Amino acid sequence: MSKIDDIRYFYDEEVNDALLSVAKHPMMKALMQFTFPDHDEDFWLDEFKKIHSINDFQNRIISHSVRQILNTSSDGLTTSGFDQLDKNTAYLFISNHRDIVLDTSLLNLALLDNGLILTASAIGDNLVQKPFINILAKLTRNFLVQRDLPIREQLGSSKILSEYIHDLLKKKNRSVWMAQREGRAKDGNDLTQQGILKMLAMASGDIPLTDFFKSLKIVPLSISYEYDPTDALKLPQLIARSRNEAYAKDDDEDFKTILSGALGQKKHIHLHAGHILNEELDGIALQYENKNKQLQAIAQVIDDSIIKNYKLWPTKYIAYDFLHKTDQYSEHYTKEEKQLFERRLEMRIDSSDEILKNSFLEMYANPVTNKTKRDL
């Protein structure tokens, strides 16, 4: 047994058997009825028999699922920056993180439509505990990040993960997606955790740190939803954190969040692929000798790119003005957009609860605050 078998996605020769093993699962049936509403079960069961690779599955099935999600629960996806990327080059996309499944699904749709290399994507093993979800994740080229390991095992697991990601990028020419932090940014603050970069650097060997990160071809990715369909679901954890209380998830909470993210209204969505980090890393190498300082500086560069290129929809400005009781950004939204946001606020939460209301507004307003702070 290989040391990566616990975390890797399926090899192509494993795909057909894995897919057929869940072909008649109730959740697969529901997904296919959603994806192909005008076809009966025989249509997609026949399609499954023709699928013998992850590319087949993504092209024939999953891309249609994602387009159907966009058609039924959004006002469309726009992208920018992808035309600057090379079609034959593997990149490490490091992005802000809003939705468990949709972030990487939308990225891969953008890559597919631009003729670029699709990603292998990191997902916490805590999110794929159900057997069907685990198989579906591995069929869509997700590899597992092992969570909640004993301290003695964490280092070894991180090293294997680092080497696996490096192997995908450099030997397999496979792009990789990773969130800039563990878990979604529930409060709208998009900040890169230095621990993510430390894990990646474990595969650097004797190569100078900044040269190693240059070799990974890092592309900061900014993902912006006009409405977050999981906004209200994020609030209990935010409130617990504000009170310094422990938060325990319900058994099905992650699954409910995945469904809400897919099916809930998002309105407009924008993805921006930033430029590849290169000269910035040369500057960091000249400025700092200490590796921790270098990692801090790299995280800062990623954050600046993500925040600078984050699309600020009217909802963000409305929330900022509501939160601060001002009309500072009123030129960025209409009266109708403001009324729609206000109705959403009243429908999603008890707006008489000031703590709850402020947490909801901050979730939308913080991207405005962060971009203003950086003068970006």
Short mmCIF file of C-alpha atoms in Angstrom, two decimals:
data_model
loop_
_atom_site.label_atom_id
_atom_site.label_comp_id
_atom_site.label_asym_id
_atom_site.label_seq_id
_atom_site.Cartn_x
_atom_site.Cartn_y
_atom_site.Cartn_z
CA MET A 1 0.00 0.00 0.00
CA SER A 2 1.35 3.41 -1.03
CA LYS A 3 1.71 6.15 1.59
CA ILE A 4 -0.63 8.35 -0.49
CA ASP A 5 -3.47 5.81 -0.73
CA ASP A 6 -5.25 7.31 2.28
CA ILE A 7 -5.48 10.74 0.65
CA ARG A 8 -5.36 10.37 -3.14
CA TYR A 9 -8.23 10.60 -5.62
CA PHE A 10 -9.06 7.69 -7.94
CA TYR A 11 -6.73 6.57 -10.67
CA ASP A 12 -8.46 6.49 -14.06
CA GLU A 13 -8.55 2.69 -14.12
CA GLU A 14 -10.56 2.77 -10.88
CA VAL A 15 -13.13 5.31 -12.04
CA ASN A 16 -15.67 3.11 -13.84
CA ASP A 17 -15.97 0.56 -11.03
CA ALA A 18 -16.26 3.32 -8.42
CA LEU A 19 -18.89 5.18 -10.43
CA LEU A 20 -20.98 2.08 -11.10
CA SER A 21 -20.83 1.19 -7.40
CA VAL A 22 -22.84 4.34 -6.58
CA ALA A 23 -24.83 4.62 -9.82
CA LYS A 24 -28.12 3.72 -8.15
CA HIS A 25 -27.50 5.44 -4.83
CA PRO A 26 -30.45 7.73 -3.95
CA MET A 27 -28.16 10.76 -3.75
CA MET A 28 -26.66 10.02 -7.17
CA LYS A 29 -30.15 9.63 -8.57
CA ALA A 30 -31.14 13.02 -7.12
CA LEU A 31 -28.01 14.64 -8.55
CA MET A 32 -28.61 13.19 -12.01
CA GLN A 33 -32.29 14.17 -12.01
CA PHE A 34 -31.18 17.71 -11.19
CA THR A 35 -28.41 17.66 -13.82
CA PHE A 36 -30.44 16.09 -16.63
CA PRO A 37 -34.08 16.99 -15.90
CA ASP A 38 -35.20 16.12 -19.44
CA HIS A 39 -33.76 12.59 -19.44
CA ASP A 40 -34.75 9.38 -17.72
CA GLU A 41 -32.55 7.12 -15.61
CA ASP A 42 -31.49 4.97 -18.57
CA PHE A 43 -29.79 7.98 -20.17
CA TRP A 44 -27.31 8.65 -17.39
CA LEU A 45 -26.82 4.98 -16.53
CA ASP A 46 -25.72 4.49 -20.16
CA GLU A 47 -23.46 7.54 -19.85
CA PHE A 48 -21.83 6.07 -16.74
CA LYS A 49 -20.86 2.92 -18.65
CA LYS A 50 -18.85 5.07 -21.10
CA ILE A 51 -16.89 6.86 -18.36
CA HIS A 52 -13.40 5.50 -17.75
CA SER A 53 -11.48 8.52 -16.44
CA ILE A 54 -11.96 11.53 -14.19
CA ASN A 55 -11.81 13.75 -17.29
CA ASP A 56 -14.70 11.76 -18.76
CA PHE A 57 -16.73 12.19 -15.58
CA GLN A 58 -16.02 15.93 -15.35
CA ASN A 59 -16.73 16.59 -19.03
CA ARG A 60 -19.76 14.34 -19.47
CA ILE A 61 -21.44 14.79 -16.09
CA ILE A 62 -20.09 17.23 -13.50
CA SER A 63 -19.65 20.22 -15.83
CA HIS A 64 -23.36 19.88 -16.67
CA SER A 65 -24.21 19.70 -12.95
CA VAL A 66 -22.32 22.94 -12.27
CA ARG A 67 -23.90 24.72 -15.23
CA GLN A 68 -27.31 23.61 -13.99
CA ILE A 69 -26.50 25.04 -10.53
CA LEU A 70 -25.62 28.35 -12.19
CA ASN A 71 -28.77 28.29 -14.32
CA THR A 72 -31.11 27.61 -11.42
CA SER A 73 -29.57 29.54 -8.52
CA SER A 74 -27.50 32.42 -9.88
CA ASP A 75 -27.52 35.32 -12.30
CA GLY A 76 -24.39 33.95 -13.91
CA LEU A 77 -20.65 33.44 -13.53
CA THR A 78 -18.11 35.92 -14.87
CA THR A 79 -14.34 35.46 -14.91
CA SER A 80 -11.21 37.46 -15.56
CA GLY A 81 -7.48 36.81 -15.67
CA PHE A 82 -7.69 33.27 -17.02
CA ASP A 83 -6.68 34.41 -20.51
CA GLN A 84 -3.22 35.22 -19.07
CA LEU A 85 -2.57 31.57 -18.17
CA ASP A 86 -0.84 29.00 -20.35
CA LYS A 87 -2.95 26.06 -21.51
CA ASN A 88 -0.16 23.51 -20.93
CA THR A 89 1.08 24.69 -17.54
CA ALA A 90 0.05 23.44 -14.12
CA TYR A 91 -0.63 26.13 -11.51
CA LEU A 92 -1.19 26.18 -7.77
CA PHE A 93 -4.39 28.17 -7.23
CA ILE A 94 -4.64 29.53 -3.69
CA SER A 95 -7.98 31.18 -3.09
CA ASN A 96 -10.29 32.66 -0.53
CA HIS A 97 -12.90 30.14 0.54
CA ARG A 98 -16.66 30.66 0.78
CA ASP A 99 -18.32 27.40 -0.28
CA ILE A 100 -17.26 23.83 0.53
CA VAL A 101 -17.85 22.39 -2.95
CA LEU A 102 -18.80 25.24 -5.26
CA ASP A 103 -15.55 27.26 -5.04
CA THR A 104 -13.47 24.57 -6.69
CA SER A 105 -16.33 23.43 -8.98
CA LEU A 106 -16.65 26.93 -10.43
CA LEU A 107 -12.88 27.23 -10.83
CA ASN A 108 -12.78 23.99 -12.79
CA LEU A 109 -15.65 25.11 -15.00
CA ALA A 110 -13.71 28.29 -15.76
CA LEU A 111 -10.57 26.25 -16.50
CA LEU A 112 -12.55 23.88 -18.73
CA ASP A 113 -14.10 26.74 -20.68
CA ASN A 114 -10.68 28.35 -21.15
CA GLY A 115 -8.98 25.13 -22.26
CA LEU A 116 -6.71 25.09 -19.19
CA ILE A 117 -5.54 22.19 -17.01
CA LEU A 118 -8.17 21.26 -14.44
CA THR A 119 -7.25 21.02 -10.78
CA ALA A 120 -6.84 18.39 -8.16
CA SER A 121 -8.44 19.97 -5.11
CA ALA A 122 -7.84 19.75 -1.38
CA ILE A 123 -10.79 18.84 0.85
CA GLY A 124 -10.88 18.10 4.58
CA ASP A 125 -11.49 14.43 5.31
CA ASN A 126 -14.07 15.51 7.90
CA LEU A 127 -16.30 16.63 5.00
CA VAL A 128 -16.35 13.26 3.24
CA GLN A 129 -17.22 10.84 6.02
CA LYS A 130 -20.30 9.51 4.24
CA PRO A 131 -19.27 6.73 1.80
CA PHE A 132 -21.17 8.21 -1.16
CA ILE A 133 -19.69 11.69 -0.64
CA ASN A 134 -16.21 10.16 -0.29
CA ILE A 135 -16.53 8.34 -3.62
CA LEU A 136 -17.98 11.39 -5.38
CA ALA A 137 -15.14 13.55 -4.04
CA LYS A 138 -12.50 11.15 -5.35
CA LEU A 139 -14.31 10.92 -8.71
CA THR A 140 -13.96 14.69 -9.05
CA ARG A 141 -10.21 14.71 -8.33
CA ASN A 142 -10.34 15.74 -4.67
CA PHE A 143 -7.53 14.63 -2.38
CA LEU A 144 -7.94 14.51 1.37
CA VAL A 145 -6.43 16.75 4.01
CA GLN A 146 -6.43 14.70 7.20
CA ARG A 147 -7.91 16.59 10.15
CA ASP A 148 -7.90 15.98 13.91
CA LEU A 149 -4.91 13.64 13.92
CA PRO A 150 -2.94 13.02 17.11
CA ILE A 151 -0.08 15.51 17.37
CA ARG A 152 2.53 12.81 16.73
CA GLU A 153 0.90 11.98 13.39
CA GLN A 154 0.27 15.52 12.17
CA LEU A 155 3.82 16.20 11.01
CA GLY A 156 4.06 12.99 9.01
CA SER A 157 0.67 13.55 7.41
CA SER A 158 1.58 17.13 6.44
CA LYS A 159 4.84 15.96 4.87
CA ILE A 160 3.06 13.32 2.78
CA LEU A 161 0.49 15.91 1.70
CA SER A 162 3.22 18.40 0.77
CA GLU A 163 5.09 15.84 -1.31
CA TYR A 164 1.88 14.70 -2.98
CA ILE A 165 0.94 18.25 -4.01
CA HIS A 166 4.47 18.86 -5.30
CA ASP A 167 4.34 15.61 -7.27
CA LEU A 168 0.99 16.56 -8.83
CA LEU A 169 2.30 19.97 -9.92
CA LYS A 170 5.79 19.05 -11.08
CA LYS A 171 5.62 15.40 -12.19
CA LYS A 172 1.98 14.95 -13.21
CA ASN A 173 1.55 18.48 -14.63
CA ARG A 174 -1.72 18.68 -12.71
CA SER A 175 -2.95 22.03 -11.41
CA VAL A 176 -3.92 22.12 -7.74
CA TRP A 177 -6.48 24.18 -5.80
CA MET A 178 -6.12 24.94 -2.11
CA ALA A 179 -7.97 27.32 0.17
CA GLN A 180 -5.80 29.99 1.78
CA ARG A 181 -6.89 28.77 5.20
CA GLU A 182 -8.34 25.72 6.91
CA GLY A 183 -12.11 25.98 6.56
CA ARG A 184 -14.21 28.73 5.04
CA ALA A 185 -13.84 32.39 6.00
CA LYS A 186 -17.20 32.72 7.69
CA ASP A 187 -16.71 36.39 8.61
CA GLY A 188 -15.60 37.62 5.17
CA ASN A 189 -11.98 38.18 6.27
CA ASP A 190 -9.76 36.54 3.64
CA LEU A 191 -6.39 35.94 5.26
CA THR A 192 -3.83 33.28 4.36
CA GLN A 193 -2.78 31.02 7.22
CA GLN A 194 0.98 30.71 7.42
CA GLY A 195 0.56 27.03 8.34
CA ILE A 196 -0.72 26.30 4.81
CA LEU A 197 2.50 27.71 3.37
CA LYS A 198 4.63 25.85 5.91
CA MET A 199 3.00 22.60 4.86
CA LEU A 200 3.70 23.31 1.18
CA ALA A 201 7.33 24.17 2.00
CA MET A 202 7.96 20.75 3.53
CA ALA A 203 8.68 19.45 0.02
CA SER A 204 11.29 22.14 -0.70
CA GLY A 205 14.30 20.12 0.42
CA ASP A 206 17.47 22.18 -0.02
CA ILE A 207 15.91 24.63 -2.48
CA PRO A 208 15.77 28.23 -1.18
CA LEU A 209 12.24 28.92 0.05
CA THR A 210 11.34 31.68 -2.39
CA ASP A 211 12.77 29.72 -5.35
CA PHE A 212 10.66 26.74 -4.30
CA PHE A 213 7.48 28.83 -4.18
CA LYS A 214 8.33 30.33 -7.58
CA SER A 215 8.52 26.81 -8.99
CA LEU A 216 4.96 26.10 -7.83
CA LYS A 217 3.58 28.86 -10.07
CA ILE A 218 1.16 30.23 -7.47
CA VAL A 219 -1.93 31.99 -8.81
CA PRO A 220 -3.97 33.82 -6.13
CA LEU A 221 -7.67 33.34 -6.93
CA SER A 222 -10.43 35.72 -5.81
CA ILE A 223 -13.94 34.25 -5.53
CA SER A 224 -16.86 36.60 -4.92
CA TYR A 225 -20.55 35.73 -4.53
CA GLU A 226 -23.09 38.55 -4.53
CA TYR A 227 -25.20 36.59 -2.05
CA ASP A 228 -23.82 33.83 0.16
CA PRO A 229 -26.49 31.10 0.27
CA THR A 230 -24.93 29.77 3.49
CA ASP A 231 -24.73 33.14 5.27
CA ALA A 232 -27.25 32.32 8.01
CA LEU A 233 -25.75 28.85 8.51
CA LYS A 234 -22.37 30.41 9.34
CA LEU A 235 -23.73 32.62 12.12
CA PRO A 236 -23.92 30.14 15.04
CA GLN A 237 -20.19 29.45 14.77
CA LEU A 238 -19.41 33.17 14.50
CA ILE A 239 -21.53 33.95 17.56
CA ALA A 240 -19.88 31.16 19.56
CA ARG A 241 -16.45 32.50 18.61
CA SER A 242 -17.43 36.05 19.65
CA ARG A 243 -18.38 34.67 23.07
CA ASN A 244 -15.25 32.50 23.35
CA GLU A 245 -17.47 29.42 23.44
CA ALA A 246 -16.73 26.02 21.94
CA TYR A 247 -18.81 25.20 18.88
CA ALA A 248 -19.90 21.64 18.09
CA LYS A 249 -21.26 20.90 14.63
CA ASP A 250 -24.37 18.80 14.13
CA ASP A 251 -23.74 15.46 12.45
CA ASP A 252 -25.30 16.54 9.14
CA GLU A 253 -24.27 20.20 9.28
CA ASP A 254 -21.59 20.01 6.57
CA PHE A 255 -23.91 18.10 4.25
CA LYS A 256 -26.70 20.66 4.75
CA THR A 257 -24.18 23.41 4.04
CA ILE A 258 -23.10 21.72 0.80
CA LEU A 259 -26.73 21.45 -0.35
CA SER A 260 -27.51 25.05 0.62
CA GLY A 261 -24.41 26.28 -1.18
CA ALA A 262 -25.39 24.45 -4.36
CA LEU A 263 -29.10 25.19 -4.41
CA GLY A 264 -29.38 28.54 -2.58
CA GLN A 265 -29.58 31.84 -4.47
CA LYS A 266 -26.19 33.42 -5.19
CA LYS A 267 -27.08 36.07 -7.79
CA HIS A 268 -23.83 37.13 -9.51
CA ILE A 269 -20.50 35.30 -9.05
CA HIS A 270 -17.05 36.42 -10.18
CA LEU A 271 -13.72 34.58 -10.28
CA HIS A 272 -10.47 36.44 -10.91
CA ALA A 273 -7.17 34.64 -11.54
CA GLY A 274 -4.36 36.91 -10.35
CA HIS A 275 -0.95 37.03 -11.95
CA ILE A 276 1.59 34.31 -11.12
CA LEU A 277 3.75 35.18 -8.11
CA ASN A 278 7.26 35.74 -9.38
CA GLU A 279 8.90 39.13 -8.98
CA GLU A 280 7.26 39.50 -5.58
CA LEU A 281 9.09 36.38 -4.40
CA ASP A 282 12.42 37.75 -5.68
CA GLY A 283 11.77 40.90 -3.64
CA ILE A 284 10.96 38.87 -0.52
CA ALA A 285 14.22 36.90 -0.92
CA LEU A 286 16.20 40.15 -1.02
CA GLN A 287 14.34 41.70 1.91
CA TYR A 288 14.29 38.79 4.38
CA GLU A 289 16.69 35.99 5.26
CA ASN A 290 14.57 34.48 8.03
CA LYS A 291 12.21 31.77 6.69
CA ASN A 292 9.33 32.72 8.97
CA LYS A 293 9.57 36.33 7.80
CA GLN A 294 9.59 35.10 4.22
CA LEU A 295 6.47 32.99 4.81
CA GLN A 296 4.71 35.95 6.44
CA ALA A 297 5.59 38.12 3.45
CA ILE A 298 4.39 35.49 0.96
CA ALA A 299 1.08 35.22 2.83
CA GLN A 300 0.77 39.01 2.68
CA VAL A 301 1.35 39.05 -1.09
CA ILE A 302 -1.32 36.38 -1.59
CA ASP A 303 -3.76 38.29 0.62
CA ASP A 304 -3.13 41.56 -1.20
CA SER A 305 -3.83 39.93 -4.57
CA ILE A 306 -7.00 38.16 -3.41
CA ILE A 307 -8.40 41.28 -1.71
CA LYS A 308 -7.40 43.63 -4.55
CA ASN A 309 -9.09 41.47 -7.18
CA TYR A 310 -12.15 40.56 -5.10
CA LYS A 311 -15.27 41.79 -6.89
CA LEU A 312 -17.29 44.05 -4.60
CA TRP A 313 -20.95 43.50 -5.45
CA PRO A 314 -23.65 45.98 -4.33
CA THR A 315 -24.49 43.71 -1.36
CA LYS A 316 -21.04 44.36 0.13
CA TYR A 317 -21.45 48.14 -0.01
CA ILE A 318 -25.03 47.97 1.30
CA ALA A 319 -23.92 45.88 4.28
CA TYR A 320 -21.07 48.30 5.02
CA ASP A 321 -23.43 51.28 5.00
CA PHE A 322 -26.01 49.47 7.15
CA LEU A 323 -23.34 48.39 9.62
CA HIS A 324 -21.80 51.83 9.96
CA LYS A 325 -25.10 53.74 9.64
CA THR A 326 -23.84 55.76 6.72
CA ASP A 327 -24.49 56.30 3.01
CA GLN A 328 -20.79 56.45 2.15
CA TYR A 329 -21.08 53.92 -0.68
CA SER A 330 -24.61 54.70 -1.86
CA GLU A 331 -23.41 55.36 -5.42
CA HIS A 332 -22.57 51.66 -5.69
CA TYR A 333 -26.13 50.39 -5.29
CA THR A 334 -29.71 51.24 -6.16
CA LYS A 335 -32.69 51.75 -3.86
CA GLU A 336 -34.14 48.46 -5.11
CA GLU A 337 -30.91 46.55 -4.36
CA LYS A 338 -30.87 48.00 -0.86
CA GLN A 339 -34.50 46.99 -0.26
CA LEU A 340 -33.80 43.47 -1.53
CA PHE A 341 -30.84 43.12 0.84
CA GLU A 342 -32.91 44.44 3.73
CA ARG A 343 -35.64 41.89 3.00
CA ARG A 344 -33.05 39.12 2.91
CA LEU A 345 -31.65 40.25 6.26
CA GLU A 346 -35.10 40.14 7.83
CA MET A 347 -35.91 36.74 6.34
CA ARG A 348 -32.60 35.07 7.25
CA ILE A 349 -32.12 36.21 10.85
CA ASP A 350 -33.81 37.83 13.82
CA SER A 351 -32.78 41.38 12.99
CA SER A 352 -33.79 42.57 16.47
CA ASP A 353 -30.78 40.66 17.85
CA GLU A 354 -28.00 43.24 17.44
CA ILE A 355 -25.13 40.74 17.80
CA LEU A 356 -26.66 38.46 15.19
CA LYS A 357 -27.44 41.36 12.89
CA ASN A 358 -23.93 42.83 13.13
CA SER A 359 -22.31 39.43 12.49
CA PHE A 360 -24.46 39.02 9.38
CA LEU A 361 -23.59 42.50 8.11
CA GLU A 362 -19.87 42.12 8.87
CA MET A 363 -19.79 38.94 6.79
CA TYR A 364 -20.75 41.00 3.73
CA ALA A 365 -19.07 44.28 4.70
CA ASN A 366 -15.58 43.03 5.67
CA PRO A 367 -14.33 42.70 2.07
CA VAL A 368 -15.05 46.44 1.64
CA THR A 369 -13.26 47.22 4.91
CA ASN A 370 -10.25 45.09 3.99
CA LYS A 371 -9.88 46.56 0.53
CA THR A 372 -10.16 50.09 1.94
CA LYS A 373 -7.54 49.36 4.64
CA ARG A 374 -5.06 48.26 2.00
CA ASP A 375 -6.00 51.15 -0.30
CA LEU A 376 -6.33 48.60 -3.11
#
